[in-house]
mmCIF file of C-alpha atoms and ligand atoms in Angstrom:
data_model
loop_
_atom_site.group_PDB
_atom_site.id
_atom_site.type_symbol
_atom_site.label_atom_id
_atom_site.label_comp_id
_atom_site.label_asym_id
_atom_site.label_seq_id
_atom_site.Cartn_x
_atom_site.Cartn_y
_atom_site.Cartn_z
ATOM 1 C CA MET Z 1 -5.060 32.374 -26.221
ATOM 2 C CA TYR Z 2 -8.133 31.707 -28.325
ATOM 3 C CA GLU Z 3 -5.863 29.665 -30.586
ATOM 4 C CA ILE Z 4 -5.158 27.266 -27.744
ATOM 5 C CA PHE Z 5 -8.886 27.029 -27.106
ATOM 6 C CA GLU Z 6 -9.485 26.212 -30.770
ATOM 7 C CA GLN Z 7 -6.719 23.656 -30.706
ATOM 8 C CA LEU Z 8 -8.371 21.979 -27.700
ATOM 9 C CA LEU Z 9 -11.734 22.035 -29.497
ATOM 10 C CA SER Z 10 -10.368 20.222 -32.521
ATOM 11 C CA GLU Z 11 -8.293 17.811 -30.429
ATOM 12 C CA ARG Z 12 -11.296 16.770 -28.385
ATOM 13 C CA GLY Z 13 -13.756 17.068 -31.236
ATOM 14 C CA VAL Z 14 -16.184 19.437 -29.485
ATOM 15 C CA THR Z 15 -17.900 22.593 -30.650
ATOM 16 C CA PRO Z 16 -17.740 25.992 -28.911
ATOM 17 C CA TYR Z 17 -21.493 25.693 -28.473
ATOM 18 C CA ARG Z 18 -21.089 22.493 -26.471
ATOM 19 C CA VAL Z 19 -18.396 24.072 -24.276
ATOM 20 C CA ALA Z 20 -20.606 27.098 -23.699
ATOM 21 C CA LYS Z 21 -23.523 24.897 -22.740
ATOM 22 C CA GLU Z 22 -21.559 22.745 -20.320
ATOM 23 C CA THR Z 23 -19.588 25.524 -18.647
ATOM 24 C CA GLY Z 24 -22.448 28.020 -18.448
ATOM 25 C CA ILE Z 25 -20.445 30.576 -20.428
ATOM 26 C CA THR Z 26 -22.408 32.346 -23.144
ATOM 27 C CA THR Z 27 -21.503 31.822 -26.792
ATOM 28 C CA ALA Z 28 -21.441 35.623 -27.052
ATOM 29 C CA THR Z 29 -18.544 35.651 -24.588
ATOM 30 C CA LEU Z 30 -16.709 33.068 -26.657
ATOM 31 C CA THR Z 31 -17.349 35.000 -29.853
ATOM 32 C CA SER Z 32 -16.055 38.277 -28.478
ATOM 33 C CA TRP Z 33 -13.051 36.360 -27.154
ATOM 34 C CA LYS Z 34 -12.428 35.039 -30.644
ATOM 35 C CA GLN Z 35 -12.686 38.499 -32.133
ATOM 36 C CA GLY Z 36 -10.115 39.697 -29.637
ATOM 37 C CA LYS Z 37 -12.521 42.238 -28.191
ATOM 38 C CA TYR Z 38 -12.658 40.756 -24.762
ATOM 39 C CA THR Z 39 -10.914 38.143 -22.681
ATOM 40 C CA PRO Z 40 -13.139 36.086 -20.371
ATOM 41 C CA LYS Z 41 -12.715 36.643 -16.647
ATOM 42 C CA PRO Z 42 -10.321 34.289 -14.811
ATOM 43 C CA GLU Z 43 -13.234 32.366 -13.232
ATOM 44 C CA LYS Z 44 -14.642 31.681 -16.676
ATOM 45 C CA LEU Z 45 -11.266 30.706 -18.085
ATOM 46 C CA GLN Z 46 -10.853 28.340 -15.147
ATOM 47 C CA LYS Z 47 -14.168 26.709 -16.031
ATOM 48 C CA ILE Z 48 -12.949 26.185 -19.581
ATOM 49 C CA ALA Z 49 -9.618 24.826 -18.326
ATOM 50 C CA ASP Z 50 -11.494 22.445 -16.006
ATOM 51 C CA TYR Z 51 -13.714 21.372 -18.865
ATOM 52 C CA PHE Z 52 -10.670 20.302 -20.893
ATOM 53 C CA HIS Z 53 -8.750 19.038 -17.846
ATOM 54 C CA VAL Z 54 -5.841 21.370 -18.512
ATOM 55 C CA SER Z 55 -4.307 24.010 -16.256
ATOM 56 C CA LEU Z 56 -5.218 27.669 -16.452
ATOM 57 C CA ASP Z 57 -1.582 28.399 -17.332
ATOM 58 C CA TYR Z 58 -1.810 26.070 -20.282
ATOM 59 C CA LEU Z 59 -4.987 27.704 -21.527
ATOM 60 C CA MET Z 60 -3.410 31.147 -21.169
ATOM 61 C CA GLY Z 61 -0.454 30.012 -23.255
ATOM 62 C CA LYS Z 62 2.014 30.365 -20.419
ATOM 63 C CA ASN Z 63 4.985 28.088 -20.422
ATOM 64 C CA SER Z 64 4.396 25.149 -18.231
ATOM 65 C CA SER Z 65 6.285 24.980 -14.994
ATOM 66 C CA LEU Z 66 7.117 21.986 -12.886
ATOM 67 C CA THR Z 67 5.662 21.817 -9.440
ATOM 68 C CA THR Z 68 6.430 19.533 -6.530
ATOM 69 C CA CYS Z 69 3.688 18.246 -4.242
ATOM 70 C CA PRO Z 70 4.622 19.177 -0.652
ATOM 71 C CA ASP Z 71 3.144 15.887 0.635
ATOM 72 C CA CYS Z 72 4.184 13.092 -1.690
ATOM 73 C CA GLY Z 73 7.170 14.955 -3.172
ATOM 74 C CA PHE Z 74 6.182 14.120 -6.749
ATOM 75 C CA THR Z 75 7.427 16.629 -9.331
ATOM 76 C CA TYR Z 76 5.240 17.054 -12.356
ATOM 77 C CA ASP Z 77 3.949 19.407 -15.001
ATOM 78 C CA PRO Z 78 0.373 20.392 -14.118
ATOM 79 C CA SER Z 79 -0.347 21.537 -17.669
ATOM 80 C CA TYR Z 80 -0.365 17.902 -18.802
ATOM 81 C CA PRO Z 81 -3.547 16.080 -17.818
ATOM 82 C CA GLU Z 82 -1.686 12.761 -17.770
ATOM 83 C CA ASP Z 83 0.851 14.222 -15.344
ATOM 84 C CA ILE Z 84 -1.994 15.278 -13.061
ATOM 85 C CA GLU Z 85 -3.364 11.743 -13.275
ATOM 86 C CA THR Z 86 0.043 10.269 -12.482
ATOM 87 C CA HIS Z 87 0.352 12.582 -9.507
ATOM 88 C CA ILE Z 88 -3.015 11.458 -8.140
ATOM 89 C CA GLU Z 89 -1.857 7.849 -8.400
ATOM 90 C CA GLN Z 90 1.468 8.640 -6.762
ATOM 91 C CA HIS Z 91 -0.260 10.665 -4.041
ATOM 92 C CA THR Z 92 -2.632 7.811 -3.248
ATOM 93 C CA ALA Z 93 0.323 5.419 -3.108
ATOM 94 C CA TRP Z 94 2.089 7.839 -0.741
ATOM 95 C CA GLU Z 95 -0.950 7.979 1.570
ATOM 96 C CA LYS Z 96 -1.127 4.196 1.731
ATOM 97 C CA ALA Z 97 2.629 3.964 2.318
ATOM 98 C CA VAL Z 98 2.459 6.432 5.226
ATOM 99 C CA LYS Z 99 -0.236 4.282 6.815
ATOM 100 C CA GLU Z 100 1.867 1.170 6.291
ATOM 101 C CA PHE Z 101 5.374 2.440 7.037
ATOM 102 C CA GLY Z 102 4.978 5.519 9.239
ATOM 103 C CA GLU Z 103 6.669 8.844 8.615
ATOM 104 C CA ILE Z 104 8.207 9.316 5.156
ATOM 105 C CA TYR Z 105 10.409 12.266 4.174
ATOM 106 C CA SER Z 106 9.078 12.641 0.634
ATOM 107 C CA ASP Z 107 10.612 16.026 -0.145
ATOM 108 C CA GLY Z 108 14.082 15.187 -1.421
ATOM 109 C CA VAL Z 109 15.651 18.512 -0.421
ATOM 110 C CA LYS Z 110 14.230 18.487 3.101
ATOM 111 C CA CYS Z 111 15.222 14.858 3.446
ATOM 112 C CA GLU Z 112 18.858 15.673 2.600
ATOM 113 C CA GLN Z 113 18.865 18.462 5.197
ATOM 114 C CA ILE Z 114 17.497 16.239 7.944
ATOM 115 C CA LYS Z 115 19.992 13.563 6.995
ATOM 116 C CA ALA Z 116 22.989 15.939 7.093
ATOM 117 C CA GLU Z 117 21.992 17.468 10.442
ATOM 118 C CA ASN Z 118 21.442 14.128 12.105
ATOM 119 C CA ARG Z 119 24.514 12.534 10.630
ATOM 120 C CA LYS Z 120 26.554 15.304 12.290
ATOM 121 C CA ILE Z 121 24.848 14.737 15.658
ATOM 122 C CA SER Z 122 25.331 10.991 15.467
ATOM 123 C CA HIS Z 123 29.094 11.409 14.944
ATOM 124 C CA ASP Z 124 29.518 13.954 17.730
ATOM 125 C CA LEU Z 125 31.337 11.880 20.343
ATOM 126 C CA SER Z 126 30.797 14.526 23.037
ATOM 127 C CA LEU Z 127 27.075 13.653 23.054
ATOM 128 C CA PRO Z 128 25.547 10.732 24.974
ATOM 129 C CA LEU Z 129 25.281 7.490 23.028
ATOM 130 C CA GLU Z 130 21.488 7.489 23.256
ATOM 131 C CA GLU Z 131 21.232 10.837 21.542
ATOM 132 C CA ARG Z 132 23.671 9.803 18.812
ATOM 133 C CA CYS Z 133 21.679 6.626 18.324
ATOM 134 C CA GLU Z 134 18.401 8.521 17.897
ATOM 135 C CA ALA Z 135 20.032 10.831 15.371
ATOM 136 C CA GLN Z 136 21.344 7.858 13.385
ATOM 137 C CA ILE Z 137 17.864 6.326 13.373
ATOM 138 C CA ARG Z 138 16.611 9.555 11.779
ATOM 139 C CA VAL Z 139 19.382 9.257 9.174
ATOM 140 C CA LEU Z 140 18.120 5.744 8.482
ATOM 141 C CA ARG Z 141 14.539 7.098 8.205
ATOM 142 C CA CYS Z 142 15.814 9.416 5.489
ATOM 143 C CA LEU Z 143 17.490 6.552 3.621
ATOM 144 C CA PHE Z 144 14.353 4.458 4.089
ATOM 145 C CA SER Z 145 12.258 7.324 2.662
ATOM 146 C CA ARG Z 146 14.482 7.567 -0.435
ATOM 147 C CA SER Z 147 14.199 3.823 -0.879
ATOM 148 C CA LEU Z 148 10.394 4.012 -0.724
ATOM 149 C CA VAL Z 149 10.331 6.851 -3.248
ATOM 150 C CA ALA Z 150 12.634 4.880 -5.561
ATOM 151 C CA ASN Z 151 10.144 2.016 -5.375
ATOM 152 C CA SER Z 152 7.161 4.305 -6.105
ATOM 153 C CA TYR Z 153 5.880 3.740 -2.546
ATOM 154 C CA SER Z 154 5.285 0.074 -3.247
ATOM 155 C CA LEU Z 155 3.688 -1.714 -0.312
ATOM 156 C CA ASP Z 156 5.973 -4.661 -1.150
ATOM 157 C CA HIS Z 157 8.851 -2.686 0.364
ATOM 158 C CA VAL Z 158 10.156 -4.079 3.659
ATOM 159 C CA PRO Z 159 9.089 -2.195 6.831
ATOM 160 C CA PHE Z 160 11.456 0.244 8.564
ATOM 161 C CA ASP Z 161 12.717 -2.166 11.243
ATOM 162 C CA THR Z 162 13.620 -4.805 8.639
ATOM 163 C CA TYR Z 163 15.232 -2.155 6.441
ATOM 164 C CA VAL Z 164 17.404 -1.011 9.342
ATOM 165 C CA ALA Z 165 18.383 -4.603 10.178
ATOM 166 C CA MET Z 166 19.385 -5.073 6.514
ATOM 167 C CA MET Z 167 21.377 -1.843 6.487
ATOM 168 C CA LEU Z 168 23.198 -2.904 9.667
ATOM 169 C CA ASN Z 169 24.344 -5.950 7.719
ATOM 170 C CA ASN Z 170 25.255 -3.893 4.645
ATOM 171 C CA PRO Z 171 29.066 -3.496 4.392
ATOM 172 C CA SER Z 172 28.985 -0.208 2.494
ATOM 173 C CA TYR Z 173 26.744 1.403 5.114
ATOM 174 C CA ARG Z 174 28.710 0.065 8.079
ATOM 175 C CA LYS Z 175 32.040 1.236 6.707
ATOM 176 C CA ASN Z 176 31.007 4.787 5.956
ATOM 177 C CA ASN Z 177 28.730 5.711 8.764
ATOM 178 C CA LEU Z 178 29.186 4.132 12.101
ATOM 179 C CA GLU Z 179 31.479 4.101 15.099
ATOM 180 C CA ASP Z 180 31.668 0.762 16.916
ATOM 181 C CA ASP Z 181 29.603 1.784 19.966
ATOM 182 C CA LEU Z 182 26.885 3.250 17.776
ATOM 183 C CA LEU Z 183 26.773 0.182 15.534
ATOM 184 C CA GLN Z 184 26.485 -2.118 18.541
ATOM 185 C CA ALA Z 185 23.683 -0.047 20.079
ATOM 186 C CA LEU Z 186 21.725 -0.190 16.822
ATOM 187 C CA ILE Z 187 22.287 -3.931 16.411
ATOM 188 C CA ASP Z 188 21.063 -4.475 19.982
ATOM 189 C CA LYS Z 189 17.877 -2.637 19.042
ATOM 190 C CA TYR Z 190 17.185 -3.910 15.509
ATOM 191 C CA GLY Z 191 19.335 -6.999 14.938
ATOM 192 C CA THR Z 192 20.734 -7.692 11.482
ATOM 193 C CA ALA Z 193 19.231 -9.238 8.381
ATOM 194 C CA SER Z 194 20.476 -10.160 4.921
ATOM 195 C CA GLY Z 195 18.888 -8.844 1.760
ATOM 196 C CA MET Z 196 20.857 -5.676 1.014
ATOM 197 C CA ASN Z 197 24.519 -6.040 0.202
ATOM 198 C CA SER Z 198 25.182 -2.550 -1.047
ATOM 199 C CA GLY Z 199 23.588 0.814 -1.624
ATOM 200 C CA THR Z 200 20.620 2.251 0.239
ATOM 201 C CA ILE Z 201 17.745 1.304 -2.088
ATOM 202 C CA TYR Z 202 15.904 -1.907 -1.307
ATOM 203 C CA HIS Z 203 15.255 -4.009 -4.407
ATOM 204 C CA ILE Z 204 11.856 -5.640 -4.260
ATOM 205 C CA PRO Z 205 12.229 -9.262 -5.390
ATOM 206 C CA ASN Z 206 11.221 -9.910 -9.012
ATOM 207 C CA LYS Z 207 8.099 -11.893 -8.402
ATOM 208 C CA SER Z 208 6.356 -9.021 -6.706
ATOM 209 C CA LYS Z 209 7.803 -6.428 -9.061
ATOM 210 C CA ALA Z 210 4.910 -4.715 -10.768
ATOM 211 C CA ILE Z 211 4.556 -2.002 -13.338
ATOM 212 C CA SER Z 212 5.480 1.297 -11.741
ATOM 213 C CA THR Z 213 3.621 4.577 -12.021
ATOM 214 C CA LYS Z 214 6.272 5.824 -14.409
ATOM 215 C CA ASP Z 215 5.885 2.722 -16.572
ATOM 216 C CA LYS Z 216 2.136 3.289 -16.700
ATOM 217 C CA ARG Z 217 2.715 6.844 -17.834
ATOM 218 C CA ASP Z 218 5.187 5.718 -20.516
ATOM 219 C CA ILE Z 219 2.755 3.075 -21.722
ATOM 220 C CA LYS Z 220 -0.088 5.576 -21.924
ATOM 221 C CA ARG Z 221 2.047 7.979 -23.958
ATOM 222 C CA ASP Z 222 3.136 5.218 -26.335
ATOM 223 C CA LEU Z 223 -0.459 4.071 -26.696
ATOM 224 C CA ASP Z 224 -1.776 7.554 -27.403
ATOM 225 C CA ARG Z 225 0.942 8.144 -29.962
ATOM 226 C CA ILE Z 226 0.386 4.845 -31.773
ATOM 227 C CA MET Z 227 -3.408 5.254 -31.775
ATOM 228 C CA GLU Z 228 -3.082 8.792 -33.047
ATOM 229 C CA GLN Z 229 -0.870 7.657 -35.901
ATOM 230 C CA LEU Z 230 -3.364 4.912 -36.666
ATOM 231 C CA SER Z 231 -6.367 7.204 -36.751
ATOM 232 C CA ASN Z 232 -4.518 9.861 -38.734
ATOM 233 C CA GLN Z 233 -5.057 7.711 -41.795
ATOM 234 C CA GLU Z 234 -2.097 9.346 -43.439
ATOM 235 C CA TYR Z 235 -1.321 6.100 -45.226
ATOM 236 C CA GLY Z 236 -4.913 5.111 -45.938
ATOM 237 C CA PRO Z 237 -7.440 3.673 -43.495
ATOM 238 C CA ALA Z 238 -6.022 1.906 -40.462
ATOM 239 C CA ALA Z 239 -6.189 -1.864 -40.639
ATOM 240 C CA TYR Z 240 -5.461 -4.724 -38.291
ATOM 241 C CA ASP Z 241 -5.358 -8.381 -39.308
ATOM 242 C CA GLY Z 242 -6.434 -7.335 -42.792
ATOM 243 C CA GLU Z 243 -9.625 -5.746 -41.500
ATOM 244 C CA GLU Z 244 -10.316 -2.074 -41.743
ATOM 245 C CA LEU Z 245 -10.447 -0.633 -38.273
ATOM 246 C CA SER Z 246 -13.850 0.556 -37.087
ATOM 247 C CA PRO Z 247 -13.922 2.677 -33.902
ATOM 248 C CA GLU Z 248 -14.994 -0.390 -31.905
ATOM 249 C CA ALA Z 249 -12.242 -2.496 -33.439
ATOM 250 C CA ALA Z 250 -9.765 0.310 -32.741
ATOM 251 C CA GLU Z 251 -10.747 0.221 -29.099
ATOM 252 C CA LEU Z 252 -10.202 -3.525 -28.947
ATOM 253 C CA PHE Z 253 -6.893 -3.074 -30.677
ATOM 254 C CA ARG Z 254 -5.928 -0.438 -28.117
ATOM 255 C CA ASP Z 255 -6.686 -2.846 -25.278
ATOM 256 C CA GLU Z 256 -4.617 -5.583 -26.896
ATOM 257 C CA LEU Z 257 -1.795 -3.166 -27.530
ATOM 258 C CA GLU Z 258 -1.870 -2.008 -23.919
ATOM 259 C CA ILE Z 259 -1.530 -5.564 -22.654
ATOM 260 C CA ALA Z 260 1.348 -6.147 -25.069
ATOM 261 C CA LEU Z 261 3.156 -2.973 -23.980
ATOM 262 C CA LYS Z 262 2.765 -3.892 -20.312
ATOM 263 C CA ARG Z 263 4.132 -7.365 -20.945
ATOM 264 C CA LEU Z 264 7.054 -5.858 -22.838
ATOM 265 C CA LYS Z 265 7.844 -3.606 -19.860
ATOM 266 C CA LEU Z 266 7.956 -6.573 -17.511
ATOM 267 C CA ILE Z 267 10.137 -8.581 -19.914
ATOM 268 C CA ASN Z 268 12.560 -5.664 -20.204
ATOM 269 C CA LYS Z 269 12.667 -5.369 -16.438
ATOM 270 C CA GLU Z 270 13.599 -9.016 -16.166
ATOM 271 C CA LYS Z 271 16.231 -8.624 -18.857
ATOM 272 C CA TYR Z 272 17.922 -5.533 -17.481
ATOM 273 C CA ASN Z 273 17.654 -6.266 -13.791
ATOM 274 C CA PRO Z 274 21.238 -7.127 -12.818
ATOM 275 C CA HIS Z 275 20.056 -8.805 -9.615
ATOM 276 C CA LYS Z 276 17.776 -11.312 -11.255
ATOM 277 C CA ASN Z 277 19.970 -14.344 -10.599
ATOM 278 C CA LYS Z 278 21.282 -13.282 -7.213
ATOM 279 C CA LYS Z 279 19.635 -14.239 -4.020
HETATM 280 ZN ZN1 ZN K 301 1.053 14.607 -3.829
#
């Protein structure tokens, strides 16, 4: 465990003394930890973990485990600080989306359950039409939720009523799901709209397509990796444009690189989006 602590010290370029000072843990505690005489109490270890922005599990050398947020449904590895950051972003996006779009079934498993139950009710012809209709609307809420998740809770997603109107015009949905009376009742309520010709995921038009949370995470990882290779100086001092890279210049270079990577993401999106020429 102390090895992980030492690894963190060298990675972040801090001394044990500094950690002791800022966490209120005595250097004596750290020393006896190093000598294997004594392991700091969990509260103290937590302070150290917080200091480095890693999880307690990570500090204790336990294998990382994925967790899923019960609210936003995001699955991530809490032992990676960048995953925690990504979750905060995703969680904030989820909160805004709930305000904008109403109830969202973010938990994929729960969503599938609700969908299956309600699909059954909606096809039960012994029940009154109104009840079947309500159940089908809940099925559509589930599909809508999956569509929002697939779009990283983008506020550019169409609202629920529009989504339903689009689905009611979507041949693949109509064929598989609905009896005539049910379809008519839903059309009376929501109308129909074009914009989705297949599937259940709404594709946000290109012009408003932005860099997703996942893209941001990928970019950050690429950036960190490239900058680390640069500062490793394995092949001599890092240089850019023929100039040796000072820390300030490296920072500028990082900013430029970040912009370039973001642009590249958007270009690739354009290139690989099969819907780009369809309207
Ligand atoms: Zn969350």
